[in-house]
Structure formats: structure tokens, C-alpha cells
mmCIF file of C-alpha atoms in Angstrom:
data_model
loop_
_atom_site.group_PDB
_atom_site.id
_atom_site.type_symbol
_atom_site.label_atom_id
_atom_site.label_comp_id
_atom_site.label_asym_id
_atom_site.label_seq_id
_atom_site.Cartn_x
_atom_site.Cartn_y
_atom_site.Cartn_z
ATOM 1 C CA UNK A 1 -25.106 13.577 -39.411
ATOM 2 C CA UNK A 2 -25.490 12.916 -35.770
ATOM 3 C CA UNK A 3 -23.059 14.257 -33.104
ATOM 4 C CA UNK A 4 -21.870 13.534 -29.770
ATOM 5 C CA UNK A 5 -18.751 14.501 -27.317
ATOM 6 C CA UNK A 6 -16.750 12.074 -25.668
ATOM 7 C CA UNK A 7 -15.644 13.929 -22.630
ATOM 8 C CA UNK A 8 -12.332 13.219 -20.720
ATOM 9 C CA UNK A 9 -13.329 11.047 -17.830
ATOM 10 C CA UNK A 10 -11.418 12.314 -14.314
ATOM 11 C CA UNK A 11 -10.696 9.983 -11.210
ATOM 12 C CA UNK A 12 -10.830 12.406 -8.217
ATOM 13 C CA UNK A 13 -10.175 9.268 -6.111
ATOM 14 C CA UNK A 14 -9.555 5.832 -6.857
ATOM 15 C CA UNK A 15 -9.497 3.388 -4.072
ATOM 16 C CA UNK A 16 -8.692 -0.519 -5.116
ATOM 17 C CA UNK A 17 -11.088 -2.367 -3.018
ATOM 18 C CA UNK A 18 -9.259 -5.489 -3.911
ATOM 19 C CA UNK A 19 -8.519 -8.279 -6.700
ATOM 20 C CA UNK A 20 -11.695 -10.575 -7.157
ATOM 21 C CA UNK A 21 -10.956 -14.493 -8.120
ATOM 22 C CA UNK A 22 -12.260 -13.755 -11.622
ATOM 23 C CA UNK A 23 -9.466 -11.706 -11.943
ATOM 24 C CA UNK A 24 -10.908 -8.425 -11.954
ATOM 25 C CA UNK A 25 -10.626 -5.598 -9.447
ATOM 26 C CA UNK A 26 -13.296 -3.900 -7.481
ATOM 27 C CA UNK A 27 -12.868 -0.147 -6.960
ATOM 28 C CA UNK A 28 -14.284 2.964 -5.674
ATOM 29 C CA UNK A 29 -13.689 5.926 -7.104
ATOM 30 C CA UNK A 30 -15.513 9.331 -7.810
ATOM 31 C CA UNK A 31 -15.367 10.233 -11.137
ATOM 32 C CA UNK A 32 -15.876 13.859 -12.841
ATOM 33 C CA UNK A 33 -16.105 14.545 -16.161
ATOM 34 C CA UNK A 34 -13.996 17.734 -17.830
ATOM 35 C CA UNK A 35 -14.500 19.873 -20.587
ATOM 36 C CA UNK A 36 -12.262 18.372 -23.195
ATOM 37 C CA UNK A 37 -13.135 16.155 -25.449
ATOM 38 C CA UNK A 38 -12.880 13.713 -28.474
ATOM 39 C CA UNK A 39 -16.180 14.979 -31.163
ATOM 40 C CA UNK A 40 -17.710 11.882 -32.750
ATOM 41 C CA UNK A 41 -19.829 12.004 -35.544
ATOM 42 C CA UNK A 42 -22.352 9.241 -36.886
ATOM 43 C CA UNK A 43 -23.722 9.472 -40.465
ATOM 44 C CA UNK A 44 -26.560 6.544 -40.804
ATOM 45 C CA UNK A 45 -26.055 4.065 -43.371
ATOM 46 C CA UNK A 46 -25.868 -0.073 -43.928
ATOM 47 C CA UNK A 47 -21.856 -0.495 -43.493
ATOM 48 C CA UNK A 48 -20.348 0.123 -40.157
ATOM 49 C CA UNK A 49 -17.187 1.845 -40.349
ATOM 50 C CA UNK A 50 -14.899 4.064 -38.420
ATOM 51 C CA UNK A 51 -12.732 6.670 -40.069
ATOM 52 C CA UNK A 52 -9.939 9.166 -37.078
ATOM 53 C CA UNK A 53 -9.023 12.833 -37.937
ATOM 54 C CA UNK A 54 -7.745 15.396 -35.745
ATOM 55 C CA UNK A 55 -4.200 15.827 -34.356
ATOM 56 C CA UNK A 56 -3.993 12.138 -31.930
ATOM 57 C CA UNK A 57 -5.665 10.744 -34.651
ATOM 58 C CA UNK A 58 -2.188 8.771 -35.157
ATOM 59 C CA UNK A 59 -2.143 7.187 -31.288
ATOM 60 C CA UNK A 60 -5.606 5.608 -31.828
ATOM 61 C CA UNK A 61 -3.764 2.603 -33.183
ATOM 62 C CA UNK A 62 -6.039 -0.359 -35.116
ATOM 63 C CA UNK A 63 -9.200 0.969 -36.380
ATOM 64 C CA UNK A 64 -10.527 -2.859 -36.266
ATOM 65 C CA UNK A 65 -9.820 -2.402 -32.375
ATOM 66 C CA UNK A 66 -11.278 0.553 -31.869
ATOM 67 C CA UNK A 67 -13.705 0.460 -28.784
ATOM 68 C CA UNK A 68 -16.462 2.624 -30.939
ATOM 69 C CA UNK A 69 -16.282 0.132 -33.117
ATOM 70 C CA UNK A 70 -16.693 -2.958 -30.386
ATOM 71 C CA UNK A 71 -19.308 -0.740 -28.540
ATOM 72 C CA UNK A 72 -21.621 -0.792 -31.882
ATOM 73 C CA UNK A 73 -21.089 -4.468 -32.823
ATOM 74 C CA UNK A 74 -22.023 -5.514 -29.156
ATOM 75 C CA UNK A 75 -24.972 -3.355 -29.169
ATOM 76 C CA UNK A 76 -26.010 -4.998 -32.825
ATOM 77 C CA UNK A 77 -25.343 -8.533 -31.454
ATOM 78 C CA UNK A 78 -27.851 -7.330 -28.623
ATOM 79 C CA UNK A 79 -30.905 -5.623 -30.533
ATOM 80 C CA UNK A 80 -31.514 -7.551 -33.648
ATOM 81 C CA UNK A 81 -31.936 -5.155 -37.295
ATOM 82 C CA UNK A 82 -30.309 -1.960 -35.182
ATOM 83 C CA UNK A 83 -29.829 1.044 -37.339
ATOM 84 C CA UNK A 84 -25.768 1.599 -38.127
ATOM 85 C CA UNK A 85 -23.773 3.950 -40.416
ATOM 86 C CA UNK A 86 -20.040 5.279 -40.243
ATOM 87 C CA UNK A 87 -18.839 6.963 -37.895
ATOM 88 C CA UNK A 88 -16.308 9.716 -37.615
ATOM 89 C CA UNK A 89 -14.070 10.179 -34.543
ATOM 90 C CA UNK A 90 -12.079 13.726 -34.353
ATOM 91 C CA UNK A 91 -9.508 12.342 -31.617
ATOM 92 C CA UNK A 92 -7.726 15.404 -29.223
ATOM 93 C CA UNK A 93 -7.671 13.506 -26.361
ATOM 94 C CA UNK A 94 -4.731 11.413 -25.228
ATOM 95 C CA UNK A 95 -4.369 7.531 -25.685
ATOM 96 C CA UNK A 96 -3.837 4.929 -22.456
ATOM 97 C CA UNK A 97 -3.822 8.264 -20.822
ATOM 98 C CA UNK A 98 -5.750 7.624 -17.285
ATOM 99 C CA UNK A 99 -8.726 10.382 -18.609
ATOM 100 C CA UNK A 100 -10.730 7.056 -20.406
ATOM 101 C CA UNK A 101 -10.645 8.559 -24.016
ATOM 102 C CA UNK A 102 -11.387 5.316 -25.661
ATOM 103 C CA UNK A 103 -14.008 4.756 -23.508
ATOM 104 C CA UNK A 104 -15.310 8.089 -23.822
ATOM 105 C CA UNK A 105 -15.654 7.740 -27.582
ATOM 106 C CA UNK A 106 -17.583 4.111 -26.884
ATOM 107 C CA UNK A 107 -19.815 5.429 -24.544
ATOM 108 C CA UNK A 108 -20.832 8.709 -27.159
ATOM 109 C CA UNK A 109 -21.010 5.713 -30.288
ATOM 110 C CA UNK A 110 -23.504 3.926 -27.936
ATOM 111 C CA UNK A 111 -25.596 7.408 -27.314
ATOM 112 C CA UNK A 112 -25.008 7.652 -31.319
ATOM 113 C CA UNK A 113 -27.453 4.887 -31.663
ATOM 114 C CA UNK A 114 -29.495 4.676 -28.863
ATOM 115 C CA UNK A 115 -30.830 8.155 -30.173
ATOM 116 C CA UNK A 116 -30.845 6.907 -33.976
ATOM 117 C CA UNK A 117 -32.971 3.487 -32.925
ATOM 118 C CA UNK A 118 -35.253 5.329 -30.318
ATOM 119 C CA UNK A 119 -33.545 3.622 -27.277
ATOM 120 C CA UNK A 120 -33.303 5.199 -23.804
ATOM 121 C CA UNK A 121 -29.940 6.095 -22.010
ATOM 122 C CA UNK A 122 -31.872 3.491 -19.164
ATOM 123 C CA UNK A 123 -32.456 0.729 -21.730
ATOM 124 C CA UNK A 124 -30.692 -2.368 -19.534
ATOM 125 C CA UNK A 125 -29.258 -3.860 -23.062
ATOM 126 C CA UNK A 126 -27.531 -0.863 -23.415
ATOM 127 C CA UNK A 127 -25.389 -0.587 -20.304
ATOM 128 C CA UNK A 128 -25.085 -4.321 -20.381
ATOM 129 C CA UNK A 129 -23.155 -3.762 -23.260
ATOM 130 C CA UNK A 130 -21.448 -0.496 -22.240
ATOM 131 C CA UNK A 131 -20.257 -2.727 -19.469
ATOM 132 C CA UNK A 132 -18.827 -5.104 -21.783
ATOM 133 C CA UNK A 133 -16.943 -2.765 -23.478
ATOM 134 C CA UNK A 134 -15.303 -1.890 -20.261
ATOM 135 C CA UNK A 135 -15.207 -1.085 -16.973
ATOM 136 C CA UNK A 136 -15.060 2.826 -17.934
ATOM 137 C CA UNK A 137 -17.800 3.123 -20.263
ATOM 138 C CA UNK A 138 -21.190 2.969 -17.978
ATOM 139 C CA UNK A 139 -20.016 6.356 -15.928
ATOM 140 C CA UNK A 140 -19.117 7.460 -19.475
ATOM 141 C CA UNK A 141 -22.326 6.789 -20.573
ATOM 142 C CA UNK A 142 -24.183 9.196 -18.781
ATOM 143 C CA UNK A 143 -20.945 11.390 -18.638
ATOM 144 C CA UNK A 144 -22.449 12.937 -15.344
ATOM 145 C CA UNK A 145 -20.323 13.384 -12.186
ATOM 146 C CA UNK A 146 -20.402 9.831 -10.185
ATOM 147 C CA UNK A 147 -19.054 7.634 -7.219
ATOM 148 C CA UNK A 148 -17.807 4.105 -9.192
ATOM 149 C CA UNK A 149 -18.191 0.932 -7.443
ATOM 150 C CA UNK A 150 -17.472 -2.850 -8.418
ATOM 151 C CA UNK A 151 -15.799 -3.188 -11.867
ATOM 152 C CA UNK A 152 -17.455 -0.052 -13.362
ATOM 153 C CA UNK A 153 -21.465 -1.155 -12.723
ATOM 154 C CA UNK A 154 -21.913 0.978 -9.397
ATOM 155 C CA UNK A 155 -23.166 4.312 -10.315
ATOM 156 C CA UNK A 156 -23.885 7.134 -7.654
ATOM 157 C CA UNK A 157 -24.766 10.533 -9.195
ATOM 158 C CA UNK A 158 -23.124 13.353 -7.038
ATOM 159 C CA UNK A 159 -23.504 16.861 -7.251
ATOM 160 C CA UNK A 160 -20.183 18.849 -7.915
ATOM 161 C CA UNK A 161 -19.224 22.187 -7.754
ATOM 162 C CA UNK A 162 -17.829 23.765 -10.777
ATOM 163 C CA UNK A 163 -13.850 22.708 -9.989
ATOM 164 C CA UNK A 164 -11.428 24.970 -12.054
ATOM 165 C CA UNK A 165 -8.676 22.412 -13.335
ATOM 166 C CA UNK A 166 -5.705 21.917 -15.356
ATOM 167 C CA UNK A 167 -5.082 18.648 -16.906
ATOM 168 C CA UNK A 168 -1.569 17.549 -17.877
ATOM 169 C CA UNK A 169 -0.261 14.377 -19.473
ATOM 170 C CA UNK A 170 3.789 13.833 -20.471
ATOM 171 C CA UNK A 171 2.721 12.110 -23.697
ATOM 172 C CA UNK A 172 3.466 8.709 -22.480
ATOM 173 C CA UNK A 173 1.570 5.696 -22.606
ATOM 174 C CA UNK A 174 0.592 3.701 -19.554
ATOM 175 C CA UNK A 175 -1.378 0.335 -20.483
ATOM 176 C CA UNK A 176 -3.584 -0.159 -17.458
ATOM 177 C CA UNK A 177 -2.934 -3.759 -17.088
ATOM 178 C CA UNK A 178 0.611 -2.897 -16.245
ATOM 179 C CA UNK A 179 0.065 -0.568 -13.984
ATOM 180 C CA UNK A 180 -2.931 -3.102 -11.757
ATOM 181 C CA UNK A 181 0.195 -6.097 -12.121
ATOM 182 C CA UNK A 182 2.589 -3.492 -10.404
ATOM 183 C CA UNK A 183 0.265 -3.156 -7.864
ATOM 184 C CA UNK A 184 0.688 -6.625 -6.896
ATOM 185 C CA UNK A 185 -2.871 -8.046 -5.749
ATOM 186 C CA UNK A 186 -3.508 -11.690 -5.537
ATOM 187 C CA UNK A 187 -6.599 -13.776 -6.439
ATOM 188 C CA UNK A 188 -9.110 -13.119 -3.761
ATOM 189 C CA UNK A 189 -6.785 -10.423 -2.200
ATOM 190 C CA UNK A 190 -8.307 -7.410 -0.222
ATOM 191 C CA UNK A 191 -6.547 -4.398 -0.268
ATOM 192 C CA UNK A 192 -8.547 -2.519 2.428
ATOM 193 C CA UNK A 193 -9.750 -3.765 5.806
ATOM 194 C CA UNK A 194 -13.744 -5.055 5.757
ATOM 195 C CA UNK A 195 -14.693 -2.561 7.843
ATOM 196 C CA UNK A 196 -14.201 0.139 5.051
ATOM 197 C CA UNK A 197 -15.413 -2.116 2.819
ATOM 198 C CA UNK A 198 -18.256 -2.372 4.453
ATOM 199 C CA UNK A 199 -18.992 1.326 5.541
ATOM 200 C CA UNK A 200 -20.416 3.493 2.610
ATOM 201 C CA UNK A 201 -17.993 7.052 1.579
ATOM 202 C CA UNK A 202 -20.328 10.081 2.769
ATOM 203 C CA UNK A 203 -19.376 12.706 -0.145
ATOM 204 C CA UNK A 204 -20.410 16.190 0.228
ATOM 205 C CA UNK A 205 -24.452 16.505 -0.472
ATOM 206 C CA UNK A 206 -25.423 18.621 -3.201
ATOM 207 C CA UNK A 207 -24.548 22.168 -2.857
ATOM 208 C CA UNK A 208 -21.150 21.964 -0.871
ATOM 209 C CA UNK A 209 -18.365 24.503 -1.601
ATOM 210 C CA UNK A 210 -15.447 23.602 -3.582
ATOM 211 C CA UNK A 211 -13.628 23.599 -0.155
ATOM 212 C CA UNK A 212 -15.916 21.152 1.290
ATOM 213 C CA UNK A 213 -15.480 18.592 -1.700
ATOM 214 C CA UNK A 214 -11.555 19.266 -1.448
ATOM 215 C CA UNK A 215 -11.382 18.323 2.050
ATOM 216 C CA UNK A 216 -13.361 15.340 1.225
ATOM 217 C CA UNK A 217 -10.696 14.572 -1.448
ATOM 218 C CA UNK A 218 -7.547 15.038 0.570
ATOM 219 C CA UNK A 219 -8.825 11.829 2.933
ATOM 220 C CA UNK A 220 -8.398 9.415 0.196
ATOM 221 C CA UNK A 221 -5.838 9.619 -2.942
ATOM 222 C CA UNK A 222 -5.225 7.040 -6.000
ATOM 223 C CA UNK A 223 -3.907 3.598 -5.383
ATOM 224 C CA UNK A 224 -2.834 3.700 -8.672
ATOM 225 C CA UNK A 225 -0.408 5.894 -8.871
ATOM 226 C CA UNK A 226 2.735 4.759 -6.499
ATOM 227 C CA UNK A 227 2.611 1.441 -9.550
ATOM 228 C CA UNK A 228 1.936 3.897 -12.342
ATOM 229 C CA UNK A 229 5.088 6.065 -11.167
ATOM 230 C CA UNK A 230 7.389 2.970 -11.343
ATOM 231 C CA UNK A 231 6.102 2.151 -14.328
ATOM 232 C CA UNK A 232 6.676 6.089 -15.629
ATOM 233 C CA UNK A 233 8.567 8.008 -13.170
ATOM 234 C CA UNK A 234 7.494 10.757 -15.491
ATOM 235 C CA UNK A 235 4.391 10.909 -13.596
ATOM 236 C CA UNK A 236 6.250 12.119 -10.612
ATOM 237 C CA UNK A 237 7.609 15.119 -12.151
ATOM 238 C CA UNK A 238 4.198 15.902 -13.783
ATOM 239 C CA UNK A 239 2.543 15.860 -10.333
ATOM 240 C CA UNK A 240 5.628 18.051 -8.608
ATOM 241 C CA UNK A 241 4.558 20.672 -11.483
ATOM 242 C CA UNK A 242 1.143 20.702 -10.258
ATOM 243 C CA UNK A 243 1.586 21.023 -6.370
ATOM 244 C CA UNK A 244 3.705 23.402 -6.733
ATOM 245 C CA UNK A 245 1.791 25.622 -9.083
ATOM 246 C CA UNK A 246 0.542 28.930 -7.416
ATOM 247 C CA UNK A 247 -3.172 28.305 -6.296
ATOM 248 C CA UNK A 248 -3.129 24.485 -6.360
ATOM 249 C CA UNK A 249 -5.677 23.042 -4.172
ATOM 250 C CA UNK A 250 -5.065 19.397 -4.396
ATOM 251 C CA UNK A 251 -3.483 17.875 -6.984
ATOM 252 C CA UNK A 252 -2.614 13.554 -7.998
ATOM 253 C CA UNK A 253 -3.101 11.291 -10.956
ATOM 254 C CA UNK A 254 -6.469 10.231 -13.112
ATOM 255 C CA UNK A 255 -6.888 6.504 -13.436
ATOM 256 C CA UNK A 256 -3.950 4.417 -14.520
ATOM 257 C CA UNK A 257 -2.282 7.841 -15.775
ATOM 258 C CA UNK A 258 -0.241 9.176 -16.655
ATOM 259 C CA UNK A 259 -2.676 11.944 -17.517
ATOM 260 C CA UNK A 260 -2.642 13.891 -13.625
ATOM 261 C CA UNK A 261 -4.907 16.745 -12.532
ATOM 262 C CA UNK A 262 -4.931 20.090 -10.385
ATOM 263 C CA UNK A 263 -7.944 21.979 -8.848
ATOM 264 C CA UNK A 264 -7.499 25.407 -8.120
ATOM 265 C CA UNK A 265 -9.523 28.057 -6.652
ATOM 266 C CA UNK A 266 -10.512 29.698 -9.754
ATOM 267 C CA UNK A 267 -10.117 29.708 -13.214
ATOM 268 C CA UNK A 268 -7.515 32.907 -14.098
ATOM 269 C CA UNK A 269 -5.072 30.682 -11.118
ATOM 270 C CA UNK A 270 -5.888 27.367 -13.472
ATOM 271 C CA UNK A 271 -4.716 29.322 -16.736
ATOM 272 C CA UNK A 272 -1.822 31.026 -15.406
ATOM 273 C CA UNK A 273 -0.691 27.573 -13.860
ATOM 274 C CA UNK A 274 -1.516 25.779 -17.299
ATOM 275 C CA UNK A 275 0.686 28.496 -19.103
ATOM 276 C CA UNK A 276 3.284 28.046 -16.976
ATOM 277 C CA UNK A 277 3.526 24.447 -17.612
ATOM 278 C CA UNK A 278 3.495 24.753 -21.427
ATOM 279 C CA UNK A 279 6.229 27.024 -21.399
ATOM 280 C CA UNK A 280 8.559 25.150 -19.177
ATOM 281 C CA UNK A 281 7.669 21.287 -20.559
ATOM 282 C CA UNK A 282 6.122 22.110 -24.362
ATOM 283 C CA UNK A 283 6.184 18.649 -25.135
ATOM 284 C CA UNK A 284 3.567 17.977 -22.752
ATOM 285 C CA UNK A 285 -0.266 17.752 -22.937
ATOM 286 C CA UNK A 286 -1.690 20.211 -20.937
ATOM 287 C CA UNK A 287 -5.554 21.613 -20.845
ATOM 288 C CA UNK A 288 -6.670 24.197 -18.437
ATOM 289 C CA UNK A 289 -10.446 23.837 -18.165
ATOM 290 C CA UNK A 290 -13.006 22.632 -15.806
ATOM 291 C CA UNK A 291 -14.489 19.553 -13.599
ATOM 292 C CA UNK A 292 -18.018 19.062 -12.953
#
């Protein structure tokens, strides 16, 4: 039995560069990784299968459209007589939650069987096809703190500080296509000016404070989340219980959400925050943790 995490992807920032005439949308975004997450477990064998346990193994919906399973039979279609088996997915993380669960769990099925063929994280097939199970699932690959470019094939490692978080999500689902059609962008449309498109993000270099990286942060927020609030106005009151939790640093929405996000100066501040919230909204998600 083989076993690998699928950790909850976070958007610190997400900036929509624009809508391309394919359809897609080119962002920018720096992307941590926290640590929750889905458990996925491969046992080798000739039948590919999936089988969900754990307590959101309910919201995963269709096994048959299950992105582990559309990772695998990409990466089979790609590297003739690959090695399969069944896999098990013990799901904890949210669904269409902004935190890229699903892709999460694709990107640990690929590392599944990259390991149990002898293939390398840098094999090209393989993040050709992590690509083509979505825009999400390269950074989730290498589940390593990164600034996102293009449609999800830009990777920039950066070097984080330890951020003590708390991750909250109202238990609603937001289907990402909704939330980019809220947001309005024609074919060919640019939603910044060329000059920042142009000009590269300097993020903090490795070894910057927590402060440093949250002053960074505070110059550019989530374009996502004005069409994702109209969509849920939920969202709003998650992120009012965040900013004004004692010891918030900065605080907005992951993705498409609704999952949002806090940093706070230290862990016992995170906790105390995240306890908070559970008591006064139990029907909500809520993980107090950490970002790197």
C-alpha cells in the first residue's frame, strides 16, 4: 500500500490577468500549501478503481468523475503498460471549496504512480497531464509554495515563512465556472493594464519575515472574490469573522471560495481565533493550522 497527502492548496493572491480567446483565463497568483489534507492510498493491482471514506466522503459526488481517477487514465493514455491498482481516497477536505481538494487528490494519484513506475516528479509527460487535469494540479504536484502564472503551467518556487492560519469554509459550494462568468470578462479581454502585465511581481526573497510577506500581500487581493460574494454572500460574513478576529494579520478568500483564510502572528492567536469561530458558527468548516 502506497500513500500520499493531498494538501489544501491556498491562494494568497489571485490576480485575473485577463480572458484569453480560447476561453481560458490567465492568472497570477501565489499559492501556499496548508497542513490539512485529503490521505490517498494506492494498493497496486490490474483494475483501476477508486473507493471515498472519511467524513466528506458524501460531497465527492460521481466516483466515474473523480479527478484521481481522470489523472490516472490520462497518465495511462500517456505511458503505454503503466503500473495501476485501486486507490483509496480518505476525503476531509471540502468540495468546490476554493482550497483545490480535487485537485489535490489528482496531483497525490499522479505522485502515486510516478513513484510505483519509477517516473520523476520532472518527467514532462507527467505535468503535461497534470495540466490536463486542470489548471490546479501542476502547483499541486509539487505541493511546494509557488507564484502561478498562465492557466496553471507557470511555476515560481518561493520561499515562505511559516504563516500561522485559520481556514474557514460555510459549507457551501461555489462551482468555479460561476464565479469566472460573474466576473464578466470577454474573449480577448484584459483585465489589467499591459504595463503590469508586462512587469514581473518582486515577492519577498527567501528568508523575509512574516511581516515582510504580509505587506507584500496587502498590495494585491483576489479578483475573485467581489463575483464569488454575489454568488454566496455567505462569503462576506465568513471574511468579517476573520478580520475581526483578535491577531488577524490579513485576511480574504482562497480561489473561487468560498473556503477564506486568516494569517495571524502566531499560532496560540490562530487557535483561539479558530475556537472562537466554531463556537459562534458550528456549522462551519474551520481548521486552524499553518501555511508554508
Amino acid at each position: 500500500m502506497l500513500v500520499e497527502e493531498g494538501r489544501a492548496k491556498v491562494n494568497l493572491t489571485l490576480r485575473v490577468v485577463g480572458r484569453r480567446v480560447d476561453g481560458y483565463h490567465d492568472l497570477e497568483s501565489v499559492v501556499a500549501f496548508a497542513d490539512c489534507a485529503d490521505r490517498l492510498s494506492l494498493l497496486p493491482g490490474d483494475e483501476l478503481k477508486l473507493a471515498t471514506s472519511g467524513p466528506l466522503a458524501n460531497d465527492c459526488g460521481e466516483i466515474a468523475d473523480n479527478l484521481v481517477l481522470k489523472a490516472a487514465r490520462l497518465l495511462g493514455e500517456t505511458i503505454p503498460d503503466l503500473k495501476l491498482g485501486a486507490f483509496t481516497l480518505h476525503k476531509v477536505l471540502p468540495v468546490a471549496a476554493g482550497i483545490g481538494g480535487g485537485s489535490a487528490d489528482a496531483a497525490a494519484a499522479l505522485r502515486l504512480l510516478a513513484g510505483l513506475n519509477g517516473l520523476s516528479l520532472d518527467d514532462e509527460r507527467l505535468r503535461d497531464v497534470a495540466l490536463a487535469t486542470g489548471a490546479d494540479v501542476p502547483v499541486c504536484l509539487l505541493s511546494r509554495a509557488a507564484d502561478m502564472t498562465g492557466v496553471g503551467e507557470g511555476l515560481l518556487p518561493l520561499d515562505l515563512p511559516t504563516m500561522p492560519c485559520v481556514l474557514v469554509n460555510p459549507r457551501v459550494h461555489v462551482a468555479t465556472r460561476d464565479v469566472f462568468a460573474a466576473l464578466g470578462l470577454r474573449s480577448g479581454e484584459l483585465l489589467v493594464g499591459i504595463t503590469d502585465v508586462i512587469e514581473a511581481v518582486a515577492w519577498p526573497e527567501k528568508g523575509a519575515s512574516l511581516e515582510d510577506w504580509i505587506a507584500q500581500l496587502e498590495q494585491t487581493g483576489n479578483d475573485l472574490e467581489a463575483p464569488a460574494m454575489r454568488i454566496q454572500p455567505v462569503i462576506g460574513e465568513v471574511l468579517s469573522a476573520l478580520r475581526t478576529a483578535s491577531g488577524a494579520l490579513l485576511a480574504r478568500m482562497s480561489g473561487s471560495g468560498a473556503t477564506c483564510f486568516a494569517i495571524f502572528a502566531d499560532a496560540t492567536a490562530a487557535a483561539r481565533a479558530a475556537e472562537k469561530i466554531r463556537q459562534e458558527h458550528p456549522g462551519w468548516w474551520v481548521h486552524a493550522g499553518s501555511l508554508s
